[in-house]
Tab-separated table of C-alpha atoms in Angstrom:
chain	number	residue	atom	x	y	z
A	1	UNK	CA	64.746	61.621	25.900
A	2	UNK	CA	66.034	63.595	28.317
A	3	UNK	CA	66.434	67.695	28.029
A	4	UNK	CA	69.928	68.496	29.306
A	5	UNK	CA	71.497	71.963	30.337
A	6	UNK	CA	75.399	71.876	30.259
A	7	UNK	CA	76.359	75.022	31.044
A	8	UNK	CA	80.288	75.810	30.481
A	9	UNK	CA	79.825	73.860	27.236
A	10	UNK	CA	82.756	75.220	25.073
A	11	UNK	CA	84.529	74.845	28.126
A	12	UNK	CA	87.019	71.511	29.050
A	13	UNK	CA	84.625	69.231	31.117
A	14	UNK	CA	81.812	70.933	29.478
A	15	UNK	CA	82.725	69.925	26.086
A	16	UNK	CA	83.113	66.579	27.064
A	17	UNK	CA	80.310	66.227	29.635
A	18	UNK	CA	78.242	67.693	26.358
A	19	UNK	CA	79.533	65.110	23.717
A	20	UNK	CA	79.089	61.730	25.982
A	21	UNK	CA	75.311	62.842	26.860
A	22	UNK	CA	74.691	62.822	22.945
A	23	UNK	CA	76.356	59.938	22.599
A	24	UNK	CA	73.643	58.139	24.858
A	25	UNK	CA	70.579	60.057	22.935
A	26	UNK	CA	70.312	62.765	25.610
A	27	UNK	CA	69.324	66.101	23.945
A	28	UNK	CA	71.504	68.600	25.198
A	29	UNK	CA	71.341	72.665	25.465
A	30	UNK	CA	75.039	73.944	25.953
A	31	UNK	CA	75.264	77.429	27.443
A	32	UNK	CA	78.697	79.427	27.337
A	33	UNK	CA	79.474	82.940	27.135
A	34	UNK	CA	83.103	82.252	25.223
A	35	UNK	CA	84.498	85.206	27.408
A	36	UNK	CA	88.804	85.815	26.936
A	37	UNK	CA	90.042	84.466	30.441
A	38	UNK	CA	92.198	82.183	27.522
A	39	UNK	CA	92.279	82.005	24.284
A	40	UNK	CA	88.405	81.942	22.817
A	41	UNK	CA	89.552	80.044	19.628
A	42	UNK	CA	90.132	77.140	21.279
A	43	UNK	CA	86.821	77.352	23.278
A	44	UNK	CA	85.387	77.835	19.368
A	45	UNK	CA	87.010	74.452	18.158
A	46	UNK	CA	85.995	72.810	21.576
A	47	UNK	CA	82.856	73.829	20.374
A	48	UNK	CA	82.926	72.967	16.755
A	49	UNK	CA	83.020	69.385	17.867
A	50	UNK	CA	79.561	69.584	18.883
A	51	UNK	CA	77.481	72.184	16.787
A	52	UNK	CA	75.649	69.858	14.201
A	53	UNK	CA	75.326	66.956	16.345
A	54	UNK	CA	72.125	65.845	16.410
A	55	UNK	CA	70.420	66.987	19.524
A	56	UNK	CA	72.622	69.939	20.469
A	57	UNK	CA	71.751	73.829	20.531
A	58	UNK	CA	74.147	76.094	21.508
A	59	UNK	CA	73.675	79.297	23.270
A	60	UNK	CA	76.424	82.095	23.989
A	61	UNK	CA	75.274	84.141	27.708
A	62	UNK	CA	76.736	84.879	30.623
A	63	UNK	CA	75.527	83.471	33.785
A	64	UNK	CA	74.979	86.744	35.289
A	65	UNK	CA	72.579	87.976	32.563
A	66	UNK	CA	69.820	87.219	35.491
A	67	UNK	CA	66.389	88.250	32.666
A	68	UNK	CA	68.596	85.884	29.771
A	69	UNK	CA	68.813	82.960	32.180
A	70	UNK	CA	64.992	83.389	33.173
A	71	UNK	CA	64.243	83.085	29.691
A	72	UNK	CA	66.390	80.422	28.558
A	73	UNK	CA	64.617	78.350	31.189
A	74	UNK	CA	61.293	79.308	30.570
A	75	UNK	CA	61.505	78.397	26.519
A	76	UNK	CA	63.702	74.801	26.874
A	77	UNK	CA	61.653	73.317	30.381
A	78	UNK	CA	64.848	71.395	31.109
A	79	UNK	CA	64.641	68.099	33.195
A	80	UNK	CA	68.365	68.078	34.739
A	81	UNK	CA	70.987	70.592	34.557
A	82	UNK	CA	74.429	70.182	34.378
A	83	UNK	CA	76.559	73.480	35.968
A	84	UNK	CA	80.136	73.376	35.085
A	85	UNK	CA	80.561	76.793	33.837
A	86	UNK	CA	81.981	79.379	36.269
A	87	UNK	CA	85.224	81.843	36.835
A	88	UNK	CA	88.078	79.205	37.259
A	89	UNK	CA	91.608	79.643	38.052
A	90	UNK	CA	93.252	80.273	42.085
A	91	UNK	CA	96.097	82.824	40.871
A	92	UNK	CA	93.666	84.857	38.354
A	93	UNK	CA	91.536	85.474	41.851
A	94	UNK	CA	94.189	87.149	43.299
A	95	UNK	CA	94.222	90.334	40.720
A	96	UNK	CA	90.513	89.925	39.156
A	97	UNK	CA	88.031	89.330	42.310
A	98	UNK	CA	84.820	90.382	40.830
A	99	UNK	CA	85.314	88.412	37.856
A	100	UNK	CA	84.132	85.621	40.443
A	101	UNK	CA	81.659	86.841	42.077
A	102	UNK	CA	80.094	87.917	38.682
A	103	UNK	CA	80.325	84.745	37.251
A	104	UNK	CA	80.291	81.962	40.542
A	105	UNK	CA	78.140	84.059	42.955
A	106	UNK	CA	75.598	86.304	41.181
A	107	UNK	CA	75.916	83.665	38.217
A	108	UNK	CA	75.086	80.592	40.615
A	109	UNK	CA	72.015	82.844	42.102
A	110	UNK	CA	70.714	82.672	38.528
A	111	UNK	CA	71.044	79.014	38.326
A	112	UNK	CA	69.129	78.233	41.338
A	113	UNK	CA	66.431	80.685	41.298
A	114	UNK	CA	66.390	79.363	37.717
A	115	UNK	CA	66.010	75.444	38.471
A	116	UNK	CA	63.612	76.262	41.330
A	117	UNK	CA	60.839	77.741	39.360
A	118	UNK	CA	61.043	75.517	36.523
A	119	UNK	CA	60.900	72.299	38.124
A	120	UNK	CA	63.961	71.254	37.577
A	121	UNK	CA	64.666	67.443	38.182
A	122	UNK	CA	67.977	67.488	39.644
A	123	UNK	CA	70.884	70.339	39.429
A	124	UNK	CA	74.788	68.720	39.549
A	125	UNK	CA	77.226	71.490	39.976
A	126	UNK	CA	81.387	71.768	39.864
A	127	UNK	CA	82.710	72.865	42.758
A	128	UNK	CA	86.569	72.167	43.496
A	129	UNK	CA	89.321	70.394	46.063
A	130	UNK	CA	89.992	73.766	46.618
A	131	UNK	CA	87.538	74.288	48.956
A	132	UNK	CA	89.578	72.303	51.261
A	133	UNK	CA	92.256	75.576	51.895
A	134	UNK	CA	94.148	74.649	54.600
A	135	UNK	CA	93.011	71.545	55.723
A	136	UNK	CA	95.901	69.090	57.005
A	137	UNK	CA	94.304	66.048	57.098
A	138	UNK	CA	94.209	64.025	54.259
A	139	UNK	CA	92.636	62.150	52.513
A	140	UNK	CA	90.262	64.955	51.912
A	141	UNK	CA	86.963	63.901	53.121
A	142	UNK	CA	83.341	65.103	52.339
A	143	UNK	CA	83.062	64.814	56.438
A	144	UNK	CA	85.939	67.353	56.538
A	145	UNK	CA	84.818	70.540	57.654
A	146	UNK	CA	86.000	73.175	55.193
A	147	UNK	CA	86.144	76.940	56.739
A	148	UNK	CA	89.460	77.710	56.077
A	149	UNK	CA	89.707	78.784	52.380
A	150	UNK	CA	92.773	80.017	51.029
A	151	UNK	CA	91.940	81.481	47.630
A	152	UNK	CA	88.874	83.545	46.369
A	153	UNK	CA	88.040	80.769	43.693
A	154	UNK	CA	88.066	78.460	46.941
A	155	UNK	CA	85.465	80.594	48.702
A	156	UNK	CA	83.010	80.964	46.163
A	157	UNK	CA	83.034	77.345	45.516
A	158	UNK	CA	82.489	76.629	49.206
A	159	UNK	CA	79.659	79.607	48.840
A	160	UNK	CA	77.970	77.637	45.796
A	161	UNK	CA	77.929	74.542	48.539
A	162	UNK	CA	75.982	76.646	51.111
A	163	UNK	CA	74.139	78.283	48.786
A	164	UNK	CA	72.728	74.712	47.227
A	165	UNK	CA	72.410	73.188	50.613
A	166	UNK	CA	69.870	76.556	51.111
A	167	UNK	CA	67.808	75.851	48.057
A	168	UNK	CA	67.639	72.007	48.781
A	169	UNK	CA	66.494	72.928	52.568
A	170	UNK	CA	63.809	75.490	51.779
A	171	UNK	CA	62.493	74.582	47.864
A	172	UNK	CA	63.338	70.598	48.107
A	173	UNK	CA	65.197	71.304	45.056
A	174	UNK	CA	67.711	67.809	44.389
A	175	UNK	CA	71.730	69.348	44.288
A	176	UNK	CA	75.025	67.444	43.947
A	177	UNK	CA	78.483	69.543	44.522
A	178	UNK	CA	81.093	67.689	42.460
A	179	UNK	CA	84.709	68.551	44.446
A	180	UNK	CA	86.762	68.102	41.217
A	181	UNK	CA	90.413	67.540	41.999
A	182	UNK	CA	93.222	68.409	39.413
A	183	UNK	CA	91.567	67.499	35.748
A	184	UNK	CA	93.712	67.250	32.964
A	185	UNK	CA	93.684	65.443	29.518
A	186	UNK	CA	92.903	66.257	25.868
A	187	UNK	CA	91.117	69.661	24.907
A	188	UNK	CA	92.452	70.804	28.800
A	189	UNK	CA	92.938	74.653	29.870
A	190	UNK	CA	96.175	76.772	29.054
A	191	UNK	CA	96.266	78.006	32.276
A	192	UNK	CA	96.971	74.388	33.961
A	193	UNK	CA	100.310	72.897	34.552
A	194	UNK	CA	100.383	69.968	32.498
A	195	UNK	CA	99.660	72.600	29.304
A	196	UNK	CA	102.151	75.222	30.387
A	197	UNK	CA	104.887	72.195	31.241
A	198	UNK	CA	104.217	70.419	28.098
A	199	UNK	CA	104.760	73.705	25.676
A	200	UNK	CA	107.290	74.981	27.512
A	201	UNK	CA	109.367	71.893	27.151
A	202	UNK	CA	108.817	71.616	23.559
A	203	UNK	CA	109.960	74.935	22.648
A	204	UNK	CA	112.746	74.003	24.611
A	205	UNK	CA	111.777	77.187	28.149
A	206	UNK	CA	112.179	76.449	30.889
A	207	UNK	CA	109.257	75.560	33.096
A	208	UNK	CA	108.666	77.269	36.786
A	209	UNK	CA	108.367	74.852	39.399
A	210	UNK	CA	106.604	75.684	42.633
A	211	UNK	CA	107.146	74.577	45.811
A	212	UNK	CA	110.488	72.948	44.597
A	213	UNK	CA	108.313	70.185	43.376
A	214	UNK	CA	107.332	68.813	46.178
A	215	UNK	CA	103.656	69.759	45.632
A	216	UNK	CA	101.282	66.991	45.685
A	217	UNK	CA	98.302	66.616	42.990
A	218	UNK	CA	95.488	63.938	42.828
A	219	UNK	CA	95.612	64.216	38.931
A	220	UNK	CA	92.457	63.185	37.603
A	221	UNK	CA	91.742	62.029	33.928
A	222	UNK	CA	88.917	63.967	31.677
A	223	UNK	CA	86.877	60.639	31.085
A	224	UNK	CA	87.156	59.515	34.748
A	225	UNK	CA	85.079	63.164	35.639
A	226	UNK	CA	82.544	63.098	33.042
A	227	UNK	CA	81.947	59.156	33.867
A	228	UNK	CA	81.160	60.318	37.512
A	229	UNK	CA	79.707	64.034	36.560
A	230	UNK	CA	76.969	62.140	34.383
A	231	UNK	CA	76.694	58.762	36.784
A	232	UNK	CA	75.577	61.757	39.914
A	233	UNK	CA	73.565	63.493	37.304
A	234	UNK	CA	71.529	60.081	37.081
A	235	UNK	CA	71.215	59.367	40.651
A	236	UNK	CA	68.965	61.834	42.293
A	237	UNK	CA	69.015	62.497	45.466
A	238	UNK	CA	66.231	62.238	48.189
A	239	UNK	CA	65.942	63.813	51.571
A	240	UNK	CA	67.148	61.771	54.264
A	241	UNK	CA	65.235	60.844	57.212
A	242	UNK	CA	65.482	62.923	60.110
A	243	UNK	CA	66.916	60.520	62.945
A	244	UNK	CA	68.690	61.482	66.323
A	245	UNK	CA	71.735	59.431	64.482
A	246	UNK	CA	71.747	62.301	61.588
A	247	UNK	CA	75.283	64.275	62.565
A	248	UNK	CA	76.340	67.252	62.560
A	249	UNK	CA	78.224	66.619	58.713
A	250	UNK	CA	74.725	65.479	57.218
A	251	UNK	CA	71.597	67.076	55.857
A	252	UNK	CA	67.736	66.047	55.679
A	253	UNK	CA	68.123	67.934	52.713
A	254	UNK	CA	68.156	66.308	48.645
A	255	UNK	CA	71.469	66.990	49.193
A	256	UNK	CA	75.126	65.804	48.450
A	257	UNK	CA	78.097	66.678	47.732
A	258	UNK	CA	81.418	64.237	46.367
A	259	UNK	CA	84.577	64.052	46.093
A	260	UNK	CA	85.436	62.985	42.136
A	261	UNK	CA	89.602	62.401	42.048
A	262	UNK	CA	92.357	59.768	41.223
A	263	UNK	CA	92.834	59.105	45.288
A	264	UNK	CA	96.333	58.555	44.116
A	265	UNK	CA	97.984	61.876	44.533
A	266	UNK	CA	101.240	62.030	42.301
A	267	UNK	CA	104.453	64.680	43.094
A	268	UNK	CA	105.201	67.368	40.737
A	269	UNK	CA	108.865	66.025	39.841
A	270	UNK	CA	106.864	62.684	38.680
A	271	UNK	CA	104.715	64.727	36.648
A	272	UNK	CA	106.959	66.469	34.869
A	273	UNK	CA	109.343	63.373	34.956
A	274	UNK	CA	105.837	61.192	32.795
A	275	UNK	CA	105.717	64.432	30.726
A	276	UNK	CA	109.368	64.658	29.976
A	277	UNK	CA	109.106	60.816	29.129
A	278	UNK	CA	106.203	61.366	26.985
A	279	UNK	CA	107.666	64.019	25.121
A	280	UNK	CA	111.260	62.919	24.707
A	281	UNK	CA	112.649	65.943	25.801
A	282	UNK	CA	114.366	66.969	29.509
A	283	UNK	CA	112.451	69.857	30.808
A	284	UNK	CA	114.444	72.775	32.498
A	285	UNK	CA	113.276	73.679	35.311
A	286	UNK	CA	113.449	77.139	37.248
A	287	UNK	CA	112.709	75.524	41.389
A	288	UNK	CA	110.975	78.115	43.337
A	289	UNK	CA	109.016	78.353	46.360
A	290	UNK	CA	105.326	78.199	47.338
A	291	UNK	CA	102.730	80.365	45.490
A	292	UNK	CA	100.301	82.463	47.404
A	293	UNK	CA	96.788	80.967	47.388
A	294	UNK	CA	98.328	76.965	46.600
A	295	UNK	CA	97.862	74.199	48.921
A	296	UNK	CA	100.785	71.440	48.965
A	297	UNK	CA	98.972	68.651	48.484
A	298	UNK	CA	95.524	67.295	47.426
A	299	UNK	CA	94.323	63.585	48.119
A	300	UNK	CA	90.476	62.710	47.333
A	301	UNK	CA	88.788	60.425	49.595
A	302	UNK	CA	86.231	59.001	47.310
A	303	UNK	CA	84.386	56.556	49.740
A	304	UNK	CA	81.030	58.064	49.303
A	305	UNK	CA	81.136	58.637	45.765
A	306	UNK	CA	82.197	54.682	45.566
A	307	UNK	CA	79.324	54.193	47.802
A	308	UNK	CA	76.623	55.719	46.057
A	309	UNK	CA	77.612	55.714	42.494
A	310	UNK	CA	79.800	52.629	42.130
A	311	UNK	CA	82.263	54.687	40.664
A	312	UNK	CA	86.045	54.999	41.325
A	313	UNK	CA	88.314	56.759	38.826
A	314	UNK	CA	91.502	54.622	37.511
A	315	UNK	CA	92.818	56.463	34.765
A	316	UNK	CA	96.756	55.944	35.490
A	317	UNK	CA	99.137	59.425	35.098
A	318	UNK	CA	101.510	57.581	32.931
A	319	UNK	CA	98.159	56.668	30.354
A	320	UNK	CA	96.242	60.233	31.239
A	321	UNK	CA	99.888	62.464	30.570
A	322	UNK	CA	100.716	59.871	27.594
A	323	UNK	CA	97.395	60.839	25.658
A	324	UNK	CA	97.274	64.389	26.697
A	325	UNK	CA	101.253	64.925	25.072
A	326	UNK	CA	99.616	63.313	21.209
A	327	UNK	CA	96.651	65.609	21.598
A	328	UNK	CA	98.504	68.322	22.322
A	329	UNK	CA	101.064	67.830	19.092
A	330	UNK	CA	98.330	66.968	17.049
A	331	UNK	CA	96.150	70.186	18.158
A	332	UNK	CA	99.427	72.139	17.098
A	333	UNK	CA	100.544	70.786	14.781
A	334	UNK	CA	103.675	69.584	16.121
């Protein structure tokens, strides 16, 4: 049996990272500090799902509670650890900056100083498309150097990068950075579009639309990241040889880092379009220009992921939008 940190486990991808690791006979610590960036209730009935399943212990902390972290590691020796927690959201960076370097800077610290001296097997960690900034050519690629950021959030997920790539080089400890690209579906965040959209349109609001729609997003279905969160989780990586044919883009380190996305990027008028269709009900729509910190499109090349996983995610929009609209109505009631 393997001993399992997820950490962001009352969180979306946590919650379901958490439940399909039980669901193999993993045992499985889930960390969260249940903080108010949304609503905590719905971080408490995320979690309900999974206190009393056999082989889960929950523990509320925050990342950055450096002597709490040292001894949750020393008492539960885990083998692999699973980081998903951290301060998300682009537009919350722009009026709460040290909310994120609390939680994904000083926080991330903690996790690797944490994993190095306890032997960790292997540490997988979210980082984010965003780290991409202004990048122009797309597909995104892992090759793709990424040094122009254009958020916060974006730079302290390109820091967590450079920061694992350090602690691979110097301790030999085994990291994956998972680039996560646009992840929606059931028990999803109220500060994403595809929540906002959906209850706006069925109390009848209208819904702002950025960019006059013609942003592009390489939506990406809940079970399509945990299916490649947990299949890099299980592959661990070993340094690479050091050869005069080892670029400039690649590390002798136990390194890697993947792209995990639809590679089908969808517009935001087709998105709401599948959502109005889902819903029965013609959204209104207020069209306004760019937000400061967006990107206009995402597109996930997913070659190496395919390459040393096997995995591709295939979750259509019409299926992914289709089930997030009857878990939404049937979380609410509607």
């Amino acid at each position: 049996m393997t001993k399992i940190l997820v950490t962001g486990a009352a969180g979306f991808i946590g919650m379901h990272t958490a439940l399909r690791l039980l669901e193999r006979g993993d045992q499985v610590v889930g960390l969260d500090n249940l903080n108010d960036y949304y609503t905590p209730q719905l971080k408490h009935d995320r979690l309900a799902r999974l206190t009393g399943q056999p082989g889960f212990e929950f523990v509320k902390l925050g990342l950055e509670d450096q002597s709490g972290m040292t001894e949750l590691f020393k008492r539960h020796k885990f083998d692999r650890v699973i980081h998903l927690a951290a301060q998300a959201g682009v537009r919350y960076s722009l009026t709460h900056p040290h909310a994120y370097v609390d939680a994904n800077l000083v926080g991330f610290v903690n996790i690797l100083e944490a994993c190095r001296h306890n032997q960790v097997q292997h540490l997988t960690y979210a980082s984010s498309s965003s780290v991409y900034g202004a990048n122009r050519k797309i597909p995104f690629s892992v090759d793709d150097r990424v040094d122009h950021p254009v958020s916060l959030y974006a730079a302290t997920k390109k820091a967590n990068e450079l920061m694992a790539h350090t602690y691979s080089h110097l301790f030999g400890l085994p990291t994956t950075g998972l680039r996560f690209f646009t992840v929606y579906g059931p028990w999803g965040r109220p500060d994403m579009a595809m929540w906002i959209f959906t209850k706006a349109i069925l109390a009848g609001k209208p819904i702002d639309v950025f960019n006059f729609g013609k942003m592009k997003r390489d939506f990406t279905y809940v079970d399509d990241i945990v299916e490649g969160v947990i299949r890099t989780n299980d592959t661990i990586p070993s340094p690479m040889p050091v050869t005069e044919s080892l670029d400039d883009s690649h590390t002798a380190a136990p390194y890697r880092v993947y792209n995990i996305g639809n590679n089908q990027p969808v517009e935001l008028l087709y998105l709401i379009e599948t959502l109005e269709k889902a819903i029965g009900v013609t959204a209104q729509k207020n069209m306004l220009p760019m937000q400061p910190g967006d990107v206009p499109a995402t597109f996930a090349d997913i070659a190496a992921l395919q390459r040393d996983v096997g995995f591709k995610p295939d979750t259509p929009i019409e299926t992914g939008v289709q089930r997030f609209v009857e878990w939404y109505k049937g979380y609410h009631k509607i």
